[in-house]
Coordinates of N, CA and C in Angstrom, one line a residue:
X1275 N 47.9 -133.7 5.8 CA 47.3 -133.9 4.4 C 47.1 -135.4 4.2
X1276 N 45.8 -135.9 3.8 CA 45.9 -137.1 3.6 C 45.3 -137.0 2.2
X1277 N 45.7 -138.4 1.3 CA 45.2 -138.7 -0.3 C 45.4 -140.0 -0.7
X1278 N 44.6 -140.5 -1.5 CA 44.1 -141.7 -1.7 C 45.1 -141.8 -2.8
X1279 N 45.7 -143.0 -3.3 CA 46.9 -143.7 -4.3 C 46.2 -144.9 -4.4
X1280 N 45.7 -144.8 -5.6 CA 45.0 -146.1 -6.6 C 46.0 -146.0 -7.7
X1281 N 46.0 -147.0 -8.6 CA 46.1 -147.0 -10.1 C 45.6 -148.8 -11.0
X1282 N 46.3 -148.4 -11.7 CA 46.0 -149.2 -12.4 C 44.4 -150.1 -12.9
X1283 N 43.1 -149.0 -13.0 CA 42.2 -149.4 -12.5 C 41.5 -149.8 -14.0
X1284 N 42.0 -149.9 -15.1 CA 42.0 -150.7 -16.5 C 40.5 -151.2 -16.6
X1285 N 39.6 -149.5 -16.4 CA 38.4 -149.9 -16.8 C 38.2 -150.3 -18.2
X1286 N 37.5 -151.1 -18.5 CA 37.3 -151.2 -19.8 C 37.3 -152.9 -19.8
X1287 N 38.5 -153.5 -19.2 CA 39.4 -154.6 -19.2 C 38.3 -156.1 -19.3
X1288 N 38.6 -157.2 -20.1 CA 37.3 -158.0 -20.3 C 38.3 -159.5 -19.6
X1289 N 37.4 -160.0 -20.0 CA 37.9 -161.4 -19.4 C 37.6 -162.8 -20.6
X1290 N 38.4 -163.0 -21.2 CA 37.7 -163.7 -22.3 C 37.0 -165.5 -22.0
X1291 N 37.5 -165.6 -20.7 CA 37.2 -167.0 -19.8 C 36.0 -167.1 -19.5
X1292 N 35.7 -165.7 -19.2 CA 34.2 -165.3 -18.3 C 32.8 -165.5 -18.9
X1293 N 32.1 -165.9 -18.7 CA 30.8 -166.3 -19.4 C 30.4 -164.8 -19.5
X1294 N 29.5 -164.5 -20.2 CA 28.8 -163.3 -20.7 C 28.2 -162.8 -19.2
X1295 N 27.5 -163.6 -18.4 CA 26.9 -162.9 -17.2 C 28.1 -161.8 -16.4
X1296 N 29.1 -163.4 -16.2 CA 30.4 -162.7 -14.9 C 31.4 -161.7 -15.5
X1297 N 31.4 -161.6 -17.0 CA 32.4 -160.7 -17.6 C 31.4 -159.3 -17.3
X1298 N 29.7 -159.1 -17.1 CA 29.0 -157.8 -16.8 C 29.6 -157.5 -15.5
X1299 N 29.2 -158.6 -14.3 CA 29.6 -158.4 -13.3 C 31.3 -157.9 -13.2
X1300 N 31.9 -158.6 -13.5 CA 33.2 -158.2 -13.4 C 33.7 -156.8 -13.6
X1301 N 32.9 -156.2 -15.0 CA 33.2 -154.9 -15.4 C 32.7 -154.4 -14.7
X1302 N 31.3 -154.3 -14.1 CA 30.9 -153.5 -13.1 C 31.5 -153.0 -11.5
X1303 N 32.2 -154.8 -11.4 CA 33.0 -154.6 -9.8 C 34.1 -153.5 -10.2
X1304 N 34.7 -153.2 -11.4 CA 35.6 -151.9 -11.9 C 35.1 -150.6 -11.3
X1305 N 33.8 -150.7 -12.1 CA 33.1 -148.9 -11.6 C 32.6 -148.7 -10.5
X1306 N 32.0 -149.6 -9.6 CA 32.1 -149.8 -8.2 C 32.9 -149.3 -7.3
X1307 N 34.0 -150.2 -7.8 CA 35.7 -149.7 -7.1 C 36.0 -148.1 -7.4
X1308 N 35.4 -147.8 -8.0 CA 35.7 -145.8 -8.4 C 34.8 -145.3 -7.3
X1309 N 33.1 -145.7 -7.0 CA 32.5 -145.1 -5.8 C 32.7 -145.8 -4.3
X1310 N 33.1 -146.6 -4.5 CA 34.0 -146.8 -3.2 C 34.9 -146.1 -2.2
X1311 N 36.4 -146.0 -3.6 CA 37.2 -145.5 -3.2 C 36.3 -143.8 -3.0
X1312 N 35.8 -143.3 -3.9 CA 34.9 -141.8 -3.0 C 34.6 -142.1 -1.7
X1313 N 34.1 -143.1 -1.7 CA 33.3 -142.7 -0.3 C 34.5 -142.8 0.9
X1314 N 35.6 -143.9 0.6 CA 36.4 -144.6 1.6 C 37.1 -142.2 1.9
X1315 N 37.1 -141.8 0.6 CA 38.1 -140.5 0.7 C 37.2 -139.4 1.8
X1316 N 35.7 -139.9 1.3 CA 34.8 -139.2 2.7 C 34.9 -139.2 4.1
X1317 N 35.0 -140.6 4.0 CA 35.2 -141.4 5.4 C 36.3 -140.8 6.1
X1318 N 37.7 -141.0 5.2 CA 38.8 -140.1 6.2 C 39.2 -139.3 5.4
X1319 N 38.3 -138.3 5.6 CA 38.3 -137.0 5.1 C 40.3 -137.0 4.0
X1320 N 40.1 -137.6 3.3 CA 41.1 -137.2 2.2 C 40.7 -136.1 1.6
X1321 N 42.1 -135.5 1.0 CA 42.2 -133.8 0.2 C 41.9 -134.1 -1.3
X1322 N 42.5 -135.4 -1.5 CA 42.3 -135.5 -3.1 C 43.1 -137.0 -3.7
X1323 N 42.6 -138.0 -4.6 CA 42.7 -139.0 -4.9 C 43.9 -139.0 -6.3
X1324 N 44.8 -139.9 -6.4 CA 45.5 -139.8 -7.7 C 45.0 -140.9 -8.4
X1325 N 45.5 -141.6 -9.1 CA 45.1 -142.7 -10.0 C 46.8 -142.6 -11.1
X1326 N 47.6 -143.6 -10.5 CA 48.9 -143.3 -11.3 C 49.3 -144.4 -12.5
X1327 N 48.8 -143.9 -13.4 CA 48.5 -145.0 -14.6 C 47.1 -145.7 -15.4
X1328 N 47.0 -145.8 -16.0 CA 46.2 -147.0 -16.5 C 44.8 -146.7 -16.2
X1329 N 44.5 -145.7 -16.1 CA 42.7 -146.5 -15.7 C 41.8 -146.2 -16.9
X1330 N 42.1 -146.8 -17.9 CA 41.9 -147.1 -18.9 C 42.2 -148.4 -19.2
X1331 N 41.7 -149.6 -19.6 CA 42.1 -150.6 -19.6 C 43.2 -150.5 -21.7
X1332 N 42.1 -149.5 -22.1 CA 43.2 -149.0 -23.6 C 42.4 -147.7 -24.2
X1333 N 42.8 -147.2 -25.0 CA 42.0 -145.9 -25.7 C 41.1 -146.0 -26.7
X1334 N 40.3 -147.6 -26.9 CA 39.5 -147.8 -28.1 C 38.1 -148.7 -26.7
X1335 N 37.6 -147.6 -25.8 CA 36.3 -148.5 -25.0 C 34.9 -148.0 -25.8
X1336 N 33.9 -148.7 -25.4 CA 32.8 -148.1 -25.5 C 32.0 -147.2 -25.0
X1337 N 31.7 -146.4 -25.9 CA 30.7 -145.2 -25.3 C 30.5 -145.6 -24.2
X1338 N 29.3 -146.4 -23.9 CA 29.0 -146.9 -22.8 C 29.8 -146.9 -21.7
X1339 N 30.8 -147.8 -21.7 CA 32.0 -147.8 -20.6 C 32.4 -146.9 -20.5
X1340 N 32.8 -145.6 -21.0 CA 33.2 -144.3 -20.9 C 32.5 -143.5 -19.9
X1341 N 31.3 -143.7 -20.5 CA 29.9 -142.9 -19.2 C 30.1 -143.4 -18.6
X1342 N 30.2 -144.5 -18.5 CA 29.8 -145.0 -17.0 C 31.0 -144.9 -15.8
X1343 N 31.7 -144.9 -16.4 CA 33.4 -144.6 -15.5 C 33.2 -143.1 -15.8
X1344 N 32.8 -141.9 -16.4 CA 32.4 -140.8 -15.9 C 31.9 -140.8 -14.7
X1345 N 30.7 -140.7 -15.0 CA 30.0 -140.8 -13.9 C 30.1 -141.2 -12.9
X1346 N 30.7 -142.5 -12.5 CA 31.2 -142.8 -10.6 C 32.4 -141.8 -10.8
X1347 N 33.7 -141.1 -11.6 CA 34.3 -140.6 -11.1 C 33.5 -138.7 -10.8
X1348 N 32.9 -138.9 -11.3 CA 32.1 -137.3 -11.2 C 31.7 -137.5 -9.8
X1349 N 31.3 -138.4 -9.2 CA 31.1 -138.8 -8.3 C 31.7 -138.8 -6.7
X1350 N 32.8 -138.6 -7.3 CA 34.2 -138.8 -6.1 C 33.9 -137.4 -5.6
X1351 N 34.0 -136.7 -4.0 CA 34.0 -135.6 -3.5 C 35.1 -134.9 -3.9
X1352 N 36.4 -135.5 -4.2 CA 37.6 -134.8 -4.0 C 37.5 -134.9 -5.6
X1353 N 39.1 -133.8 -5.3 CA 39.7 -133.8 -6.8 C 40.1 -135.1 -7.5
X1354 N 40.2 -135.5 -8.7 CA 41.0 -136.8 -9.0 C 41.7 -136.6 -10.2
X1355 N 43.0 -136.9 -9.7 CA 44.4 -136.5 -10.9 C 44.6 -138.3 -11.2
X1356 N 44.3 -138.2 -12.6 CA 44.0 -139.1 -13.4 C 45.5 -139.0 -14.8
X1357 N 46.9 -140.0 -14.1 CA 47.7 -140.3 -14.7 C 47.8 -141.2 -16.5
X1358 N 48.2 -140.9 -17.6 CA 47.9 -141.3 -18.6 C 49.2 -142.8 -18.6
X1359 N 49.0 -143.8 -18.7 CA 50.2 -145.2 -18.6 C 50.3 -145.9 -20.0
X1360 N 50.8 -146.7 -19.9 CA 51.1 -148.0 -21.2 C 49.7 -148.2 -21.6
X1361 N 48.4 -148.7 -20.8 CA 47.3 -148.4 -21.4 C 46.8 -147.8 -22.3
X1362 N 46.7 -146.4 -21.6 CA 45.9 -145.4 -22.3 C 46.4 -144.7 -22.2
X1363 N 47.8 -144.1 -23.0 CA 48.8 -142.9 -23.3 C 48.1 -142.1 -23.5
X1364 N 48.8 -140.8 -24.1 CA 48.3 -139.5 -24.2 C 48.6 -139.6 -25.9
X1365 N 48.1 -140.2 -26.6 CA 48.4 -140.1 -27.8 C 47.2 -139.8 -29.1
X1366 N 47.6 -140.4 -30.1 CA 46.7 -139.2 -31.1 C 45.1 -139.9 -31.1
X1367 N 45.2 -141.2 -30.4 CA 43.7 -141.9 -30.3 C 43.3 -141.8 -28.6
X1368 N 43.8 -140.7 -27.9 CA 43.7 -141.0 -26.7 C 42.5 -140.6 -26.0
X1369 N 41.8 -141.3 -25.1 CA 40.5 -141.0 -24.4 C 39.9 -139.7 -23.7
X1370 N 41.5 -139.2 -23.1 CA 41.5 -138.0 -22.2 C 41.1 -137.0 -23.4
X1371 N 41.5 -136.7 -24.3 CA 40.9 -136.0 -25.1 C 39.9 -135.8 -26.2
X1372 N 38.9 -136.5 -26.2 CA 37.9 -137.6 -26.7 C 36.6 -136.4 -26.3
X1373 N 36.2 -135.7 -27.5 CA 35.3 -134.9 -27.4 C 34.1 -135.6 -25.9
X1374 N 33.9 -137.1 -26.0 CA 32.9 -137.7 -24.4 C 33.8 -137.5 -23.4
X1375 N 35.2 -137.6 -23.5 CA 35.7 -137.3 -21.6 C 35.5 -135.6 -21.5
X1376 N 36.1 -134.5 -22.5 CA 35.8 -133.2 -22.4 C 34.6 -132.9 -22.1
X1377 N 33.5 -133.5 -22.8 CA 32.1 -133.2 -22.2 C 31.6 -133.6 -21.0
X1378 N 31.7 -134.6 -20.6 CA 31.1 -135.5 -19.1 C 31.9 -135.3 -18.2
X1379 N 33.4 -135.2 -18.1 CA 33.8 -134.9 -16.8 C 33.8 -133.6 -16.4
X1380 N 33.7 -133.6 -14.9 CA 33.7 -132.6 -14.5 C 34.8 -131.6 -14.2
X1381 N 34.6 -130.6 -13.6 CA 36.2 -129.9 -13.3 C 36.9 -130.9 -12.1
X1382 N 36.7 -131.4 -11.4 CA 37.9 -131.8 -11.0 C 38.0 -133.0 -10.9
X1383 N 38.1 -133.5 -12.5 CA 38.9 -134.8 -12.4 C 40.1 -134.0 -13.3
X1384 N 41.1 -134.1 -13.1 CA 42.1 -133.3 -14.1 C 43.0 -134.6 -14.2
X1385 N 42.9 -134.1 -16.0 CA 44.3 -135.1 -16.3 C 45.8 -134.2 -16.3
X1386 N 46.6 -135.6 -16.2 CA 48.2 -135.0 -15.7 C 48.4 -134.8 -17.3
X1387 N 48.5 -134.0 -18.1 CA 48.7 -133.8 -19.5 C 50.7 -133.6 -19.9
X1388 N 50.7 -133.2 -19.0 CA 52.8 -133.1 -18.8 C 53.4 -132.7 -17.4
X1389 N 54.5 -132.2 -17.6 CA 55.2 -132.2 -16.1 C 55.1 -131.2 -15.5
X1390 N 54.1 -129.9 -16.1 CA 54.4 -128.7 -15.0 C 53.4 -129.2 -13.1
X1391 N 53.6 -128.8 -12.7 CA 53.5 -128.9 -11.4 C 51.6 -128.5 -11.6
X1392 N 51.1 -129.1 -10.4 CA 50.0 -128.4 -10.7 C 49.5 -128.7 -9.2
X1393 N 48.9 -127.3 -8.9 CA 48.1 -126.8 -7.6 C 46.9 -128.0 -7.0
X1394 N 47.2 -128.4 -5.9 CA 45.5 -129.4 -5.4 C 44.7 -128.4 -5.2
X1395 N 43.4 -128.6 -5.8 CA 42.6 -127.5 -5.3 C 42.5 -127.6 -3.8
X1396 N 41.7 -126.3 -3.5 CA 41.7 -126.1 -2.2 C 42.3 -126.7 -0.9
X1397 N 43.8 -126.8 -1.4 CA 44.7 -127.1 -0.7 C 45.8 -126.5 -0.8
X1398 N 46.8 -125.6 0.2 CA 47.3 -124.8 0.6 C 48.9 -125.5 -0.3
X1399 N 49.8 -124.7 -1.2 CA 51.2 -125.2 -0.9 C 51.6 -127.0 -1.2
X1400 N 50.5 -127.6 -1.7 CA 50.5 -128.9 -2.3 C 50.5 -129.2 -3.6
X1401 N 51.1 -129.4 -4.6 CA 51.3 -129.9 -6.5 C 51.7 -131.3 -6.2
X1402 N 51.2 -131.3 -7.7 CA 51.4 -132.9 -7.9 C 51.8 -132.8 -9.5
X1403 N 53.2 -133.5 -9.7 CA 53.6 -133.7 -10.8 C 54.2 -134.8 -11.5
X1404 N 53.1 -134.7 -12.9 CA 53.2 -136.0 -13.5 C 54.2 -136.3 -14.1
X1405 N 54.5 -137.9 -14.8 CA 55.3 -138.2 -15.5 C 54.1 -139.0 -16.5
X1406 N 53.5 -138.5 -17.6 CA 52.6 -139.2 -18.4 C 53.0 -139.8 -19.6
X1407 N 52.8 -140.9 -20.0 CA 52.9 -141.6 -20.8 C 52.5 -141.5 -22.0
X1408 N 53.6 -140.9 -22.9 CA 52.5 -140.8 -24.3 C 52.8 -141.5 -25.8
X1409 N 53.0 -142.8 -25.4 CA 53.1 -143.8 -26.1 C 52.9 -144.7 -25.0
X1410 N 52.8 -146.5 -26.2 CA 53.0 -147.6 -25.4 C 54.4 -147.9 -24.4
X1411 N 55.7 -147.2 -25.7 CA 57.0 -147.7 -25.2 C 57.5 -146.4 -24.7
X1412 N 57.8 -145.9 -24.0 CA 58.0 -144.6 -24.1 C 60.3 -145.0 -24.3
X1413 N 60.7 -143.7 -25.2 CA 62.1 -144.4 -24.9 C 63.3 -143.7 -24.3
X1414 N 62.4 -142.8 -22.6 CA 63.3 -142.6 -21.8 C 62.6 -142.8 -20.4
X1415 N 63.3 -142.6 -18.9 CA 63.0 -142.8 -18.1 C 61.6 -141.5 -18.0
X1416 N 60.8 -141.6 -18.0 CA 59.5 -140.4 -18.0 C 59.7 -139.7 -16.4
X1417 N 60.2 -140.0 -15.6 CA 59.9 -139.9 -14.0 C 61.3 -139.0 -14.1
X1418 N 62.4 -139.4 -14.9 CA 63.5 -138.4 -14.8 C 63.2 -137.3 -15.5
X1419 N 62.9 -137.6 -16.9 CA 62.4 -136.1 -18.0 C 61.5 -135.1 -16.8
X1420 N 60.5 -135.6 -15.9 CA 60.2 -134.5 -15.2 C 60.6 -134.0 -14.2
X1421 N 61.5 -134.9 -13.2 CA 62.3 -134.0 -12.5 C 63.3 -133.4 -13.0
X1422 N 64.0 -133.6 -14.0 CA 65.0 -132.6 -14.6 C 64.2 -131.3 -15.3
X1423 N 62.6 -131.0 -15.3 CA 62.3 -130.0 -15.6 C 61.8 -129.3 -14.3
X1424 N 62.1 -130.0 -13.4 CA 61.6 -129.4 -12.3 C 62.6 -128.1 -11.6
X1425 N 62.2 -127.0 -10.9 CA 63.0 -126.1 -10.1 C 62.6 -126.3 -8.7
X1426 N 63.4 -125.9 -7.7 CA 63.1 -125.9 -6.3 C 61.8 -125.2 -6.0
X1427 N 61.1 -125.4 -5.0 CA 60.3 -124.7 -4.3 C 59.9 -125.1 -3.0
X1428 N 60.7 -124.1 -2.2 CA 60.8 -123.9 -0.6 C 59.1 -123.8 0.0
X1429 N 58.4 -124.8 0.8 CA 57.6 -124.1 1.4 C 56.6 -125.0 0.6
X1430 N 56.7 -125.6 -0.5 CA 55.4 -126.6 -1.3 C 55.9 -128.2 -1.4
X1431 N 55.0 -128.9 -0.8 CA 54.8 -130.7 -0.4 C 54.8 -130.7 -2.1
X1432 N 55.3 -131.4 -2.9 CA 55.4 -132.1 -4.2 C 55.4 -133.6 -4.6
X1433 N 54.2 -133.9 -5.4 CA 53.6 -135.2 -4.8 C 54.3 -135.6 -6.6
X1434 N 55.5 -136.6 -7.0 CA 56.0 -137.1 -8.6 C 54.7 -138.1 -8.4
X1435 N 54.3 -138.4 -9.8 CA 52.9 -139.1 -10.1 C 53.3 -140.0 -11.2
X1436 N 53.9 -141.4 -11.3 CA 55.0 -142.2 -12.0 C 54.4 -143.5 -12.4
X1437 N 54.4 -143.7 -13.6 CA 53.9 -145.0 -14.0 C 55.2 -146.1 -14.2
X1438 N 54.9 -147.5 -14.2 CA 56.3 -148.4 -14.5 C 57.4 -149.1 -13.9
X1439 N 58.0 -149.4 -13.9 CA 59.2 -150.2 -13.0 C 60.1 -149.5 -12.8
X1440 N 60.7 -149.4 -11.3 CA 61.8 -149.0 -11.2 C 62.9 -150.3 -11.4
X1441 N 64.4 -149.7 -11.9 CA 65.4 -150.5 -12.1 C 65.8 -151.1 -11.1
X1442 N 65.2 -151.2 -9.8 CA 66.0 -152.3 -8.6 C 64.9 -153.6 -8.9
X1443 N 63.4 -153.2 -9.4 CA 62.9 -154.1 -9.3 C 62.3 -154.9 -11.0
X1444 N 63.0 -154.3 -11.6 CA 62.5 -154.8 -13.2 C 63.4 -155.6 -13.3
X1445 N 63.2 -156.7 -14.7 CA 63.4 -157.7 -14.9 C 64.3 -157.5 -16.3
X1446 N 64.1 -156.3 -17.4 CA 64.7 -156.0 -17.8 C 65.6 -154.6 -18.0
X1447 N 66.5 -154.4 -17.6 CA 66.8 -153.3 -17.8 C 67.5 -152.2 -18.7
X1448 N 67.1 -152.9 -19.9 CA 67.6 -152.6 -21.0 C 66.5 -152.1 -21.7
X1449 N 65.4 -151.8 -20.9 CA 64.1 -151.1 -21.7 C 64.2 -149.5 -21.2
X1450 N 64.4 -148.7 -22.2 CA 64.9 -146.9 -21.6 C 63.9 -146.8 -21.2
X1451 N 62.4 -146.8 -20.6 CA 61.7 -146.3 -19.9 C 61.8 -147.0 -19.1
X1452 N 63.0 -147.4 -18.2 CA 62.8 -148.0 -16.3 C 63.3 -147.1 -15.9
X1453 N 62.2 -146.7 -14.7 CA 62.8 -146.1 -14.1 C 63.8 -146.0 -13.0
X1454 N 64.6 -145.2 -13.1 CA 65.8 -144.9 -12.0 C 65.5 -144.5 -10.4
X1455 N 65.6 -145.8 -10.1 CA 65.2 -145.7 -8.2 C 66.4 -144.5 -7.4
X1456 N 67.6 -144.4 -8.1 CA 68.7 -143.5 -7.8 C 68.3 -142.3 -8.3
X1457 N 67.6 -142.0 -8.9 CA 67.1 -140.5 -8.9 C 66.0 -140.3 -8.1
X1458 N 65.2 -140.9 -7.9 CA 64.0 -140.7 -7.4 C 64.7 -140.4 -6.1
X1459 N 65.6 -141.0 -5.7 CA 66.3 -141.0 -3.8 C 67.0 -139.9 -3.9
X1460 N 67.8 -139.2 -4.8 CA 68.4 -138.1 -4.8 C 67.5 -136.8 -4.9
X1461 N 66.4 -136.9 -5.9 CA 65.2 -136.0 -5.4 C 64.6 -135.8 -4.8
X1462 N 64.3 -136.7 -3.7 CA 63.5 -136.9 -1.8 C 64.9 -136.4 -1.1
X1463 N 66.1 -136.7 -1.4 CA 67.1 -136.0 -0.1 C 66.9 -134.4 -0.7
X1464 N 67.2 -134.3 -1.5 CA 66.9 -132.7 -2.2 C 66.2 -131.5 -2.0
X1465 N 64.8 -132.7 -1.8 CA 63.7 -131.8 -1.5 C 63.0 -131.3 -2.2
X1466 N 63.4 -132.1 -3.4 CA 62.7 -131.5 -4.8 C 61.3 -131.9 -5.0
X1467 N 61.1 -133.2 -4.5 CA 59.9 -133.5 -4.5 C 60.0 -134.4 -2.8
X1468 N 58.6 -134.5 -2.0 CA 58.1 -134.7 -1.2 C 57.9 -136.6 -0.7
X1469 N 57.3 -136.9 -2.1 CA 56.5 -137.9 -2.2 C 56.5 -138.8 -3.6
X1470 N 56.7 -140.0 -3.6 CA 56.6 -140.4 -4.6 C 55.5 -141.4 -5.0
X1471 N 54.4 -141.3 -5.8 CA 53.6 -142.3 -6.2 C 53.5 -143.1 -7.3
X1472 N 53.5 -144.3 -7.2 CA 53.7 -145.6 -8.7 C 52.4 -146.4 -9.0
X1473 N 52.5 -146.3 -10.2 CA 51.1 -147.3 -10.5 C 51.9 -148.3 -11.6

C-alpha cells in the first residue's frame, strides 16, 4: 500500500509583504501544489492522499479561492481525506460544510468529520481515522479522544490522521490539546492502529 501525507497546505494564506503581482503568484504556487501532488500519486501509483490539518488557510476564503482549490483537488486520481486543524475546524462557520464545498467537490475528497474509522475506497482492509479539530483551542488531547473510541480489529491496516504537537516535542505543555507521544506508542505496540500521520 502506498499514500501520499501532505498537510498543512493553508490555501487561502496571503502574504502582506508581497506586492499584489507575487501575493497572485504565490496563491497560485498553493493550488499548483494540489495538481502536483495528483500527478506525483499517478506516477507511483498511490491508493490514496491524506492532507492532516489545515488546508484551509481559515474558514472565511473567497468564493473564488474555494473553486479554485476545488477544482485541482477534484482533480487528484485518488481518494483525498481532507483533515479539519486549528485553521479551519469543524465549527459553526466551517468551509467543509459550506453549501460551495458540498456542491463542487466530488465523491472522493471525504472529509474526516469525527473518529469513526472509515474504509479507503477501493482498497481492501484499510481505514483511516481522524482526530478533527473543532475549534481553534481544542481542550483535550484529540488523537487520544479517538483512540479511546476505538475497538480492535484483527486483519485491518489503521492509518490515526492527527493534527498538532506531540508532548516530547512542544514547547508548552500545559496546553490540553498536546498530544501524548505515550499513547500513540502504546497504540502501535497494540495494534490498534497501524500508522500514524501529523500535520
Amino acid at each position: 500500500m502506498k499514500f501520499i501525507h501532505t498537510s498543512d497546505r493553508q490555501i487561502g494564506m496571503t502574504r502582506a509583504f508581497l506586492s499584489q503581482e507575487a501575493a497572485a503568484r504565490y496563491s497560485q504556487a498553493r493550488i499548483d501544489a494540489i495538481r502536483a501532488l495528483g500527478h506525483l500519486a499517478e506516477e507511483h501509483e498511490a491508493s490514496f492522499m491524506v492532507v492532516a490539518g489545515d488546508v484551509f488557510e481559515s474558514n472565511q476564503l473567497s468564493a473564488q479561492t474555494l473553486s479554485r482549490a476545488l477544482d485541482a483537488l477534484n482533480s487528484v486520481p485518488v481518494p483525498v481525506f481532507l483533515l479539519p486543524g486549528n485553521h479551519d475546524p469543524l465549527d459553526a462557520s466551517t468551509l467543509f460544510r459550506s453549501k460551495a464545498f458540498r456542491e463542487q467537490a466530488r465523491s472522493h475528497i471525504i472529509v474526516v468529520e469525527n473518529s469513526e474509522p472509515i474504509p479507503v475506497p477501493r482498497l481492501a482492509n484499510v481505514e483511516v481515522v481522524g482526530a478533527p479539530w473543532f475549534s481553534k483551542r481544542p481542550g483535550v488531547d484529540l488523537c487520544a479522544q479517538a483512540l479511546k473510541a476505538l475497538e480492535p480489529a484483527p486483519g485491518v491496516s489503521r492509518i490515526l490522521l492527527g493534527h498538532g504537537q506531540v508532548d516530547s516535542l512542544s514547547p508548552d505543555h500545559s496546553q490540553p490539546g498536546v498530544i501524548s507521544q505515550a499513547l500513540l506508542e502504546q497504540a502501535l505496540a497494540e495494534r490498534l492502529i497501524q500508522y500514524v500521520v501529523f500535520g
